[in-house]
Amino acid sequence: MAGMRSRRLFARAQKILVGGVNSPVRAFKSVGGSPVFMRSGAGAVLTDEDGKRYLDFCLSWGPLILGHARREVLAAAERALRRGSTFGAATAAEVELAERIRAALPSMELVRLTSSGTEADMSAVRVARAFTGRDLIVKCAGCYHGHVDSLLVAAGSGATTLGVPDSAGVPRAWARTTITLPYNDPKAFEAAFSRWGKRIAAVIIEPVAANMGVVLPKSGFLESLRRVTTKHGSLLIFDEVITGFRLAYGGWQSVCKIKPDLTVLGKIVGGGLPLAAYGGRRDIMRLVAPLGPVYQAGTLSGNPVAVAAGLETLRLLKEENPYPALARRAGELTARIRQEAAAVGVPVTVNSVGSMFTVFFTDHPVTEYTSALQADAGSYGAFFRALLEEGAYFPPAQWEAAFLSSCHKPADLDAAARALGRALRRVPRPSGRRS
Ligand SMILES: *Cc1c(COP(=O)(O)O)cnc(C)c1O
């Protein structure tokens, strides 16, 4: 439960900030309780306004793969800040960052930096529409590509109908430019393409889904998207905002060996500051202004402080290659969670890949959005609140990914596994079962 200072701050915040927060999930609505206000972070540990410490498994929703306040990243950002926080003009460091991005993800032949993932996704979709001269976009139910109008869309009735708005304020006409299909269902994509193929500009997808909780692509699924888009002259956009520099230095595309036409990056690429990127095939990206007719701009795009933090983060990731250790530790932790849950009779499905995972409170496999929605948010809420008391900060919603950073050491994770076991004991068990 949130401490006194957090509760007082939340009361004050609610009078001036919408819902007391600047991004909805921070309000703890889906887990219950009053949100915890954070004061500082160091390594794997967050400290709240009441001085309580948490081992952080949310990590600002993914950017902090090197943990909070990594010394070298701070120093690089501080050096940049001292030289001036923004120029609104070209700088050397943004060239270097773009070169590093392309060296990591060679499919990004030409790159544009932006300030948020939403902006980069919105722009990637715009350039895809311009390149193909088509309007329709295909996305998967449960995938998130920022709060872009035409991407805040739910499936209409039946897999091959056009979409309906998933947010108030999205014009129906916009939603009707989007087709929403089930993740991991190549047949649904084939059906949609046989009906709308000539009108589809692009398929946009999280190559490993993380915004309905972690859901892995089944073998052959992404390959089938590559084939069907190529066949119909549509583009394939990988939204690697979470997976880029997270699951491998080269993103999931370096693991699955599929070359998307466009890629979107965010989160880790900015080293904890507001920075994102999109890029891809030179012949497509050439359409973006000032080379071409697709307008896209930003006062703080390629901001020198964010670029410096991003560059230093990528340099450290390249040098330290934390990925094998991260995956090993996450594998051990998730195995312990499964064991503990089985021991206390709480049904869970733990999906995990590399350093990200989700504990779904369901005994069914979770392979797409409908199965993800079978997870019990009430149980997750009880689990989350128990973990808060134990000093572990998980994402405050069931359908999100938990993350590890390179600062989560085996001893921390051992203690966390025991705390997770105790938290699982406090989740209401399905009736008729006792432990
Ligand atoms: C976080 C996220 C975004 C949006 O990025 P913001 O910087 O929050 O605008 C887009 N796509 C995916 C896959 C994300 O996880």
CSV table of C-alpha atoms and ligand atoms in Angstrom, one decimal:
chain,number,residue,atom,x,y,z
A,1,MET,CA,0.0,0.0,0.0
A,2,ALA,CA,1.1,3.5,-0.8
A,3,GLY,CA,2.6,5.4,2.1
A,4,MET,CA,1.4,8.7,3.6
A,5,ARG,CA,3.3,11.0,1.4
A,6,SER,CA,2.3,9.2,-1.8
A,7,ARG,CA,-1.3,9.3,-0.7
A,8,ARG,CA,-1.1,13.0,0.1
A,9,LEU,CA,0.6,13.7,-3.2
A,10,PHE,CA,-2.0,11.7,-5.1
A,11,ALA,CA,-4.8,13.7,-3.5
A,12,ARG,CA,-3.1,16.9,-4.5
A,13,ALA,CA,-2.3,15.6,-8.0
A,14,GLN,CA,-5.9,14.7,-8.7
A,15,LYS,CA,-6.9,18.3,-8.3
A,16,ILE,CA,-4.5,19.5,-11.1
A,17,LEU,CA,-3.4,16.6,-13.3
A,18,VAL,CA,-6.0,14.5,-15.1
A,19,GLY,CA,-6.6,11.5,-12.9
A,20,GLY,CA,-3.5,12.6,-10.9
A,21,VAL,CA,-1.1,11.3,-13.6
A,22,ASN,CA,0.5,12.0,-17.0
A,23,SER,CA,0.0,8.5,-18.4
A,24,PRO,CA,-3.1,6.5,-17.5
A,25,VAL,CA,-1.6,3.2,-16.2
A,26,ARG,CA,0.4,5.1,-13.5
A,27,ALA,CA,-2.9,5.6,-11.7
A,28,PHE,CA,-3.0,2.0,-10.5
A,29,LYS,CA,-6.7,1.7,-11.7
A,30,SER,CA,-6.4,-1.9,-12.8
A,31,VAL,CA,-4.5,-3.1,-9.7
A,32,GLY,CA,-6.4,-1.1,-7.1
A,33,GLY,CA,-4.9,1.1,-4.4
A,34,SER,CA,-3.3,4.5,-4.5
A,35,PRO,CA,-0.3,5.0,-6.8
A,36,VAL,CA,3.2,5.1,-5.3
A,37,PHE,CA,5.1,8.3,-6.1
A,38,MET,CA,8.7,7.7,-6.9
A,39,ARG,CA,11.5,9.9,-5.7
A,40,SER,CA,14.7,8.3,-7.1
A,41,GLY,CA,16.2,5.2,-8.7
A,42,ALA,CA,19.6,3.7,-8.5
A,43,GLY,CA,20.6,0.5,-10.3
A,44,ALA,CA,17.7,-2.0,-9.8
A,45,VAL,CA,16.1,-0.1,-6.9
A,46,LEU,CA,13.4,2.5,-6.8
A,47,THR,CA,12.8,4.7,-3.7
A,48,ASP,CA,9.4,6.2,-3.2
A,49,GLU,CA,8.4,9.5,-1.5
A,50,ASP,CA,8.0,7.7,1.8
A,51,GLY,CA,11.5,6.3,1.6
A,52,LYS,CA,10.4,2.7,0.9
A,53,ARG,CA,12.6,0.8,-1.5
A,54,TYR,CA,11.5,-1.6,-4.3
A,55,LEU,CA,13.4,-3.9,-6.6
A,56,ASP,CA,12.1,-2.5,-9.9
A,57,PHE,CA,10.7,-4.9,-12.5
A,58,CYS,CA,8.9,-2.2,-14.4
A,59,LEU,CA,12.0,-0.1,-15.3
A,60,SER,CA,10.0,2.8,-16.7
A,61,TRP,CA,8.2,0.3,-19.0
A,62,GLY,CA,11.4,-0.9,-20.6
A,63,PRO,CA,14.0,1.8,-21.3
A,64,LEU,CA,16.3,1.1,-18.3
A,65,ILE,CA,18.0,-2.1,-19.4
A,66,LEU,CA,21.2,-0.8,-17.6
A,67,GLY,CA,19.2,0.1,-14.5
A,68,HIS,CA,18.5,3.5,-13.0
A,69,ALA,CA,21.0,6.3,-13.1
A,70,ARG,CA,23.9,4.4,-14.7
A,71,ARG,CA,26.9,6.5,-14.0
A,72,GLU,CA,28.3,6.6,-17.6
A,73,VAL,CA,24.9,7.5,-19.0
A,74,LEU,CA,24.4,10.3,-16.5
A,75,ALA,CA,27.9,11.6,-17.2
A,76,ALA,CA,27.3,11.6,-21.0
A,77,ALA,CA,23.9,13.4,-20.6
A,78,GLU,CA,25.4,15.9,-18.2
A,79,ARG,CA,28.3,16.7,-20.6
A,80,ALA,CA,25.7,17.3,-23.4
A,81,LEU,CA,23.5,19.4,-21.1
A,82,ARG,CA,26.4,21.6,-20.1
A,83,ARG,CA,27.0,22.3,-23.8
A,84,GLY,CA,23.4,23.5,-24.2
A,85,SER,CA,20.2,21.6,-24.0
A,86,THR,CA,18.8,22.1,-27.5
A,87,PHE,CA,19.9,23.9,-30.6
A,88,GLY,CA,17.1,23.1,-33.1
A,89,ALA,CA,20.0,22.5,-35.6
A,90,ALA,CA,22.0,19.6,-36.8
A,91,THR,CA,24.6,18.1,-34.4
A,92,ALA,CA,27.4,15.6,-34.8
A,93,ALA,CA,26.1,13.2,-32.1
A,94,GLU,CA,22.8,12.6,-33.8
A,95,VAL,CA,24.7,11.4,-36.9
A,96,GLU,CA,26.7,9.0,-34.7
A,97,LEU,CA,23.5,7.7,-33.1
A,98,ALA,CA,21.9,7.1,-36.4
A,99,GLU,CA,25.0,5.3,-37.6
A,100,ARG,CA,25.0,3.1,-34.5
A,101,ILE,CA,21.4,2.3,-35.0
A,102,ARG,CA,22.0,1.2,-38.6
A,103,ALA,CA,25.0,-0.8,-37.5
A,104,ALA,CA,22.7,-2.7,-35.1
A,105,LEU,CA,19.7,-3.0,-37.4
A,106,PRO,CA,21.0,-2.9,-40.9
A,107,SER,CA,17.5,-2.9,-42.3
A,108,MET,CA,17.3,0.8,-41.2
A,109,GLU,CA,19.2,2.2,-44.1
A,110,LEU,CA,17.9,5.7,-43.5
A,111,VAL,CA,16.9,6.9,-40.1
A,112,ARG,CA,14.8,9.7,-38.6
A,113,LEU,CA,14.9,10.5,-34.8
A,114,THR,CA,11.8,11.6,-33.0
A,115,SER,CA,10.9,12.3,-29.3
A,116,SER,CA,8.4,9.5,-28.6
A,117,GLY,CA,7.5,6.0,-29.9
A,118,THR,CA,4.0,7.3,-30.7
A,119,GLU,CA,5.5,9.9,-33.0
A,120,ALA,CA,7.8,7.4,-34.7
A,121,ASP,CA,4.9,4.9,-35.2
A,122,MET,CA,2.6,7.6,-36.6
A,123,SER,CA,5.3,8.7,-39.0
A,124,ALA,CA,6.2,5.2,-40.1
A,125,VAL,CA,2.5,4.6,-41.0
A,126,ARG,CA,2.4,7.9,-42.8
A,127,VAL,CA,5.4,7.1,-45.0
A,128,ALA,CA,4.1,3.6,-45.7
A,129,ARG,CA,0.8,5.1,-46.9
A,130,ALA,CA,2.7,7.6,-49.1
A,131,PHE,CA,5.0,5.0,-50.5
A,132,THR,CA,2.3,2.5,-51.5
A,133,GLY,CA,-0.4,5.1,-52.3
A,134,ARG,CA,-2.8,3.0,-50.2
A,135,ASP,CA,-4.7,3.8,-47.0
A,136,LEU,CA,-5.4,0.6,-45.1
A,137,ILE,CA,-3.2,-0.5,-42.2
A,138,VAL,CA,-3.3,-4.0,-40.6
A,139,LYS,CA,-2.5,-4.4,-36.9
A,140,CYS,CA,-2.9,-7.1,-34.3
A,141,ALA,CA,-5.4,-7.0,-31.5
A,142,GLY,CA,-3.5,-6.5,-28.3
A,143,CYS,CA,-0.5,-4.8,-29.9
A,144,TYR,CA,0.2,-1.2,-29.1
A,145,HIS,CA,1.8,1.3,-31.4
A,146,GLY,CA,1.3,4.5,-29.5
A,147,HIS,CA,-1.8,6.5,-29.2
A,148,VAL,CA,-2.0,7.2,-32.9
A,149,ASP,CA,-5.6,7.8,-34.1
A,150,SER,CA,-5.7,5.2,-36.8
A,151,LEU,CA,-3.9,2.7,-34.5
A,152,LEU,CA,-6.3,3.0,-31.5
A,153,VAL,CA,-8.6,0.6,-33.2
A,154,ALA,CA,-10.4,-2.6,-32.1
A,155,ALA,CA,-11.4,-5.3,-34.4
A,156,GLY,CA,-14.8,-5.0,-36.0
A,157,SER,CA,-17.1,-8.0,-36.0
A,158,GLY,CA,-15.4,-10.8,-37.9
A,159,ALA,CA,-11.8,-11.0,-38.7
A,160,THR,CA,-11.8,-9.4,-42.1
A,161,THR,CA,-14.0,-6.4,-41.3
A,162,LEU,CA,-12.6,-2.9,-41.0
A,163,GLY,CA,-12.0,-1.6,-37.5
A,164,VAL,CA,-14.0,0.5,-35.0
A,165,PRO,CA,-12.5,3.1,-32.6
A,166,ASP,CA,-10.9,1.8,-29.4
A,167,SER,CA,-10.8,5.3,-27.9
A,168,ALA,CA,-13.3,8.1,-27.8
A,169,GLY,CA,-12.4,10.9,-30.1
A,170,VAL,CA,-11.1,8.7,-32.9
A,171,PRO,CA,-13.2,9.3,-36.0
A,172,ARG,CA,-15.0,6.2,-37.3
A,173,ALA,CA,-13.5,7.1,-40.7
A,174,TRP,CA,-10.0,6.8,-39.3
A,175,ALA,CA,-10.8,3.5,-37.6
A,176,ARG,CA,-12.1,2.2,-40.9
A,177,THR,CA,-8.6,2.6,-42.3
A,178,THR,CA,-7.4,-0.1,-39.9
A,179,ILE,CA,-7.9,-3.9,-40.0
A,180,THR,CA,-7.3,-5.6,-36.6
A,181,LEU,CA,-6.4,-9.3,-36.7
A,182,PRO,CA,-5.5,-11.9,-34.1
A,183,TYR,CA,-1.8,-12.3,-33.3
A,184,ASN,CA,-0.3,-15.6,-34.4
A,185,ASP,CA,-3.0,-16.3,-36.9
A,186,PRO,CA,-1.5,-16.4,-40.4
A,187,LYS,CA,-4.8,-17.6,-41.9
A,188,ALA,CA,-6.6,-14.4,-40.8
A,189,PHE,CA,-3.9,-12.3,-42.5
A,190,GLU,CA,-4.3,-14.4,-45.7
A,191,ALA,CA,-8.0,-13.9,-45.6
A,192,ALA,CA,-7.7,-10.1,-45.1
A,193,PHE,CA,-5.1,-9.8,-47.8
A,194,SER,CA,-7.2,-11.8,-50.3
A,195,ARG,CA,-10.1,-9.4,-49.6
A,196,TRP,CA,-8.3,-6.0,-49.2
A,197,GLY,CA,-4.7,-6.8,-50.5
A,198,LYS,CA,-4.6,-4.1,-53.1
A,199,ARG,CA,-5.6,-1.4,-50.5
A,200,ILE,CA,-3.3,-2.4,-47.7
A,201,ALA,CA,-0.3,-0.1,-47.2
A,202,ALA,CA,1.3,-2.0,-44.4
A,203,VAL,CA,1.2,-4.5,-41.6
A,204,ILE,CA,2.5,-3.1,-38.4
A,205,ILE,CA,3.4,-5.6,-35.7
A,206,GLU,CA,5.3,-6.0,-32.5
A,207,PRO,CA,7.6,-8.9,-33.6
A,208,VAL,CA,7.4,-10.1,-30.0
A,209,ALA,CA,4.2,-8.7,-28.4
A,210,ALA,CA,4.6,-7.1,-25.0
A,211,ASN,CA,1.6,-4.8,-24.7
A,212,MET,CA,-0.9,-7.5,-24.0
A,213,GLY,CA,1.6,-9.0,-21.7
A,214,VAL,CA,4.5,-11.0,-23.3
A,215,VAL,CA,3.2,-13.1,-26.2
A,216,LEU,CA,5.8,-14.8,-28.5
A,217,PRO,CA,5.3,-15.2,-32.2
A,218,LYS,CA,4.7,-18.8,-33.1
A,219,SER,CA,7.2,-20.4,-35.5
A,220,GLY,CA,6.4,-19.3,-39.0
A,221,PHE,CA,4.0,-16.4,-38.1
A,222,LEU,CA,6.3,-13.5,-38.8
A,223,GLU,CA,7.7,-15.3,-41.9
A,224,SER,CA,4.1,-15.6,-43.2
A,225,LEU,CA,3.6,-11.8,-42.7
A,226,ARG,CA,6.8,-11.2,-44.7
A,227,ARG,CA,5.5,-13.4,-47.5
A,228,VAL,CA,2.0,-12.0,-47.7
A,229,THR,CA,3.0,-8.4,-47.5
A,230,THR,CA,5.6,-8.9,-50.3
A,231,LYS,CA,3.2,-10.7,-52.4
A,232,HIS,CA,0.6,-7.9,-52.3
A,233,GLY,CA,3.0,-5.0,-52.5
A,234,SER,CA,2.4,-3.9,-48.9
A,235,LEU,CA,5.1,-3.0,-46.4
A,236,LEU,CA,6.0,-4.8,-43.2
A,237,ILE,CA,6.7,-2.5,-40.2
A,238,PHE,CA,8.3,-4.0,-37.1
A,239,ASP,CA,7.5,-2.0,-34.0
A,240,GLU,CA,10.6,-2.8,-32.0
A,241,VAL,CA,10.0,0.0,-29.5
A,242,ILE,CA,10.3,-2.6,-26.7
A,243,THR,CA,12.2,-5.4,-28.4
A,244,GLY,CA,14.9,-3.2,-30.0
A,245,PHE,CA,18.2,-3.4,-27.9
A,246,ARG,CA,16.1,-5.5,-25.4
A,247,LEU,CA,15.9,-9.0,-26.7
A,248,ALA,CA,19.2,-8.6,-28.6
A,249,TYR,CA,21.3,-5.7,-29.6
A,250,GLY,CA,20.0,-5.9,-33.1
A,251,GLY,CA,16.3,-6.3,-32.0
A,252,TRP,CA,14.1,-9.3,-32.7
A,253,GLN,CA,14.8,-8.9,-36.4
A,254,SER,CA,18.3,-10.0,-35.8
A,255,VAL,CA,17.0,-13.1,-34.0
A,256,CYS,CA,14.2,-14.1,-36.4
A,257,LYS,CA,16.3,-13.1,-39.4
A,258,ILE,CA,13.3,-11.3,-41.1
A,259,LYS,CA,13.9,-8.0,-42.8
A,260,PRO,CA,11.1,-5.6,-42.3
A,261,ASP,CA,10.7,-2.6,-44.7
A,262,LEU,CA,10.4,-0.2,-41.8
A,263,THR,CA,11.4,-0.4,-38.1
A,264,VAL,CA,10.3,1.7,-35.2
A,265,LEU,CA,12.5,2.1,-32.1
A,266,GLY,CA,12.0,3.8,-28.8
A,267,LYS,CA,12.5,3.2,-25.0
A,268,ILE,CA,16.1,1.8,-24.8
A,269,VAL,CA,17.4,3.8,-27.7
A,270,GLY,CA,17.0,7.0,-25.7
A,271,GLY,CA,18.8,5.7,-22.6
A,272,GLY,CA,15.9,6.8,-20.4
A,273,LEU,CA,15.3,10.2,-22.1
A,274,PRO,CA,12.6,11.0,-24.6
A,275,LEU,CA,13.9,9.7,-27.9
A,276,ALA,CA,12.6,7.3,-30.6
A,277,ALA,CA,13.4,6.5,-34.2
A,278,TYR,CA,12.0,5.1,-37.4
A,279,GLY,CA,13.7,4.1,-40.5
A,280,GLY,CA,14.1,1.4,-43.1
A,281,ARG,CA,14.5,1.0,-46.8
A,282,ARG,CA,16.2,3.9,-48.5
A,283,ASP,CA,13.7,4.1,-51.3
A,284,ILE,CA,10.8,4.4,-48.8
A,285,MET,CA,12.5,6.7,-46.3
A,286,ARG,CA,13.5,9.0,-49.2
A,287,LEU,CA,9.9,10.2,-49.2
A,288,VAL,CA,10.2,11.9,-45.8
A,289,ALA,CA,10.8,15.7,-45.8
A,290,PRO,CA,13.2,17.4,-46.7
A,291,LEU,CA,13.9,14.7,-49.4
A,292,GLY,CA,10.3,14.0,-50.2
A,293,PRO,CA,6.7,15.0,-49.8
A,294,VAL,CA,5.9,13.2,-46.4
A,295,TYR,CA,5.9,16.0,-43.8
A,296,GLN,CA,7.3,15.1,-40.4
A,297,ALA,CA,9.2,17.4,-38.0
A,298,GLY,CA,10.0,18.1,-34.3
A,299,THR,CA,11.4,21.0,-32.3
A,300,LEU,CA,13.2,18.6,-29.9
A,301,SER,CA,13.8,15.7,-32.4
A,302,GLY,CA,17.4,14.4,-32.0
A,303,ASN,CA,17.7,16.4,-28.8
A,304,PRO,CA,21.4,16.5,-27.8
A,305,VAL,CA,20.9,15.4,-24.2
A,306,ALA,CA,18.7,12.4,-25.2
A,307,VAL,CA,21.0,11.5,-28.1
A,308,ALA,CA,24.0,11.5,-25.6
A,309,ALA,CA,22.1,9.2,-23.2
A,310,GLY,CA,21.1,6.9,-26.1
A,311,LEU,CA,24.6,6.8,-27.6
A,312,GLU,CA,26.2,5.9,-24.3
A,313,THR,CA,23.5,3.3,-23.6
A,314,LEU,CA,24.1,1.6,-26.9
A,315,ARG,CA,27.9,1.8,-26.4
A,316,LEU,CA,27.6,0.1,-23.1
A,317,LEU,CA,25.2,-2.6,-24.4
A,318,LYS,CA,27.6,-3.3,-27.3
A,319,GLU,CA,30.6,-3.4,-25.0
A,320,GLU,CA,29.1,-5.4,-22.1
A,321,ASN,CA,26.7,-7.7,-24.1
A,322,PRO,CA,24.4,-8.3,-21.1
A,323,TYR,CA,21.9,-10.3,-23.1
A,324,PRO,CA,23.0,-13.9,-22.3
A,325,ALA,CA,23.1,-13.2,-18.5
A,326,LEU,CA,19.8,-11.3,-18.6
A,327,ALA,CA,18.1,-14.2,-20.4
A,328,ARG,CA,19.6,-16.8,-18.0
A,329,ARG,CA,18.5,-14.8,-14.9
A,330,ALA,CA,15.0,-14.2,-16.3
A,331,GLY,CA,14.8,-17.9,-17.1
A,332,GLU,CA,15.7,-18.9,-13.6
A,333,LEU,CA,13.3,-16.4,-12.0
A,334,THR,CA,10.3,-17.4,-14.2
A,335,ALA,CA,11.0,-21.1,-13.5
A,336,ARG,CA,10.9,-20.3,-9.7
A,337,ILE,CA,7.6,-18.3,-10.2
A,338,ARG,CA,6.0,-21.4,-12.0
A,339,GLN,CA,7.2,-23.7,-9.2
A,340,GLU,CA,6.0,-21.4,-6.4
A,341,ALA,CA,2.6,-20.9,-8.1
A,342,ALA,CA,2.2,-24.7,-8.6
A,343,ALA,CA,3.2,-25.2,-4.9
A,344,VAL,CA,0.4,-22.9,-3.7
A,345,GLY,CA,-2.2,-24.0,-6.3
A,346,VAL,CA,-2.5,-20.7,-8.1
A,347,PRO,CA,-2.9,-21.2,-11.9
A,348,VAL,CA,-0.5,-19.1,-13.9
A,349,THR,CA,0.9,-19.0,-17.3
A,350,VAL,CA,4.3,-17.4,-17.4
A,351,ASN,CA,5.4,-16.2,-20.9
A,352,SER,CA,9.0,-15.1,-21.1
A,353,VAL,CA,11.7,-14.3,-23.6
A,354,GLY,CA,15.1,-12.8,-22.9
A,355,SER,CA,14.8,-10.3,-20.1
A,356,MET,CA,11.0,-9.8,-20.3
A,357,PHE,CA,8.1,-11.8,-19.0
A,358,THR,CA,4.5,-11.7,-17.9
A,359,VAL,CA,2.8,-13.7,-15.1
A,360,PHE,CA,-0.7,-14.3,-16.5
A,361,PHE,CA,-3.3,-15.5,-13.9
A,362,THR,CA,-4.8,-18.2,-16.1
A,363,ASP,CA,-4.0,-21.9,-16.7
A,364,HIS,CA,-4.5,-21.5,-20.4
A,365,PRO,CA,-1.7,-20.8,-22.9
A,366,VAL,CA,-1.6,-17.2,-23.9
A,367,THR,CA,-0.9,-16.8,-27.6
A,368,GLU,CA,-3.0,-13.8,-28.7
A,369,TYR,CA,-5.3,-11.2,-27.2
A,370,THR,CA,-8.4,-13.3,-26.6
A,371,SER,CA,-6.4,-15.8,-24.5
A,372,ALA,CA,-4.5,-12.9,-22.8
A,373,LEU,CA,-7.9,-11.5,-21.7
A,374,GLN,CA,-8.7,-14.7,-19.9
A,375,ALA,CA,-6.2,-13.8,-17.3
A,376,ASP,CA,-7.7,-12.7,-14.1
A,377,ALA,CA,-6.9,-9.0,-13.4
A,378,GLY,CA,-8.2,-9.3,-9.8
A,379,SER,CA,-5.7,-12.0,-9.0
A,380,TYR,CA,-2.9,-9.9,-10.6
A,381,GLY,CA,-4.0,-6.9,-8.5
A,382,ALA,CA,-3.7,-9.0,-5.3
A,383,PHE,CA,-0.3,-10.2,-6.5
A,384,PHE,CA,0.9,-6.7,-7.4
A,385,ARG,CA,-0.2,-5.2,-4.0
A,386,ALA,CA,1.4,-8.0,-2.1
A,387,LEU,CA,4.6,-7.5,-4.1
A,388,LEU,CA,4.6,-3.8,-3.3
A,389,GLU,CA,4.5,-4.6,0.4
A,390,GLU,CA,7.3,-7.1,-0.2
A,391,GLY,CA,9.4,-4.3,-1.9
A,392,ALA,CA,9.1,-5.4,-5.5
A,393,TYR,CA,7.6,-3.0,-8.1
A,394,PHE,CA,5.9,-4.9,-10.9
A,395,PRO,CA,4.0,-3.2,-13.8
A,396,PRO,CA,0.7,-1.9,-12.3
A,397,ALA,CA,-1.5,-3.9,-14.8
A,398,GLN,CA,-1.9,-7.5,-15.8
A,399,TRP,CA,-1.4,-7.0,-19.5
A,400,GLU,CA,2.1,-5.6,-19.4
A,401,ALA,CA,5.7,-6.9,-19.5
A,402,ALA,CA,8.0,-7.1,-16.5
A,403,PHE,CA,11.7,-6.5,-17.2
A,404,LEU,CA,15.1,-7.2,-15.8
A,405,SER,CA,18.1,-4.9,-16.0
A,406,SER,CA,21.7,-5.7,-15.9
A,407,CYS,CA,21.6,-4.4,-12.3
A,408,HIS,CA,19.3,-7.3,-11.2
A,409,LYS,CA,22.0,-9.5,-9.6
A,410,PRO,CA,21.4,-13.2,-8.8
A,411,ALA,CA,21.1,-12.4,-5.0
A,412,ASP,CA,18.4,-9.8,-5.7
A,413,LEU,CA,16.5,-12.2,-7.8
A,414,ASP,CA,16.8,-15.0,-5.3
A,415,ALA,CA,15.3,-12.7,-2.7
A,416,ALA,CA,12.7,-11.6,-5.2
A,417,ALA,CA,11.7,-15.2,-6.0
A,418,ARG,CA,11.0,-15.8,-2.3
A,419,ALA,CA,9.0,-12.5,-2.2
A,420,LEU,CA,7.1,-13.7,-5.3
A,421,GLY,CA,6.3,-17.0,-3.6
A,422,ARG,CA,4.9,-15.2,-0.5
A,423,ALA,CA,2.9,-12.8,-2.8
A,424,LEU,CA,1.4,-15.8,-4.7
A,425,ARG,CA,0.2,-17.2,-1.4
A,426,ARG,CA,-1.9,-14.0,-1.0
A,427,VAL,CA,-3.6,-14.4,-4.3
A,428,PRO,CA,-7.1,-15.9,-3.8
A,429,ARG,CA,-7.1,-19.5,-5.0
A,430,PRO,CA,-9.8,-20.9,-7.3
A,431,SER,CA,-12.5,-22.2,-5.0
A,432,GLY,CA,-12.2,-25.8,-3.8
A,433,ARG,CA,-8.4,-25.7,-3.7
A,434,ARG,CA,-6.4,-25.1,-0.6
A,435,SER,CA,-2.7,-25.1,0.0
B,1,LIG,C1,5.8,2.2,-25.6
B,1,LIG,C2,5.5,1.7,-26.9
B,1,LIG,C3,5.1,2.6,-28.0
B,1,LIG,C4,4.9,4.1,-27.7
B,1,LIG,O1,6.0,4.7,-27.3
B,1,LIG,P1,5.9,6.1,-26.4
B,1,LIG,O2,7.3,6.6,-26.3
B,1,LIG,O3,5.2,5.7,-25.2
B,1,LIG,O4,5.0,7.0,-27.3
B,1,LIG,C5,4.9,2.2,-29.2
B,1,LIG,N1,5.1,0.9,-29.5
B,1,LIG,C6,5.4,0.0,-28.6
B,1,LIG,C7,5.5,-1.5,-29.0
B,1,LIG,C8,5.6,0.4,-27.3
B,1,LIG,O5,5.8,-0.6,-26.3
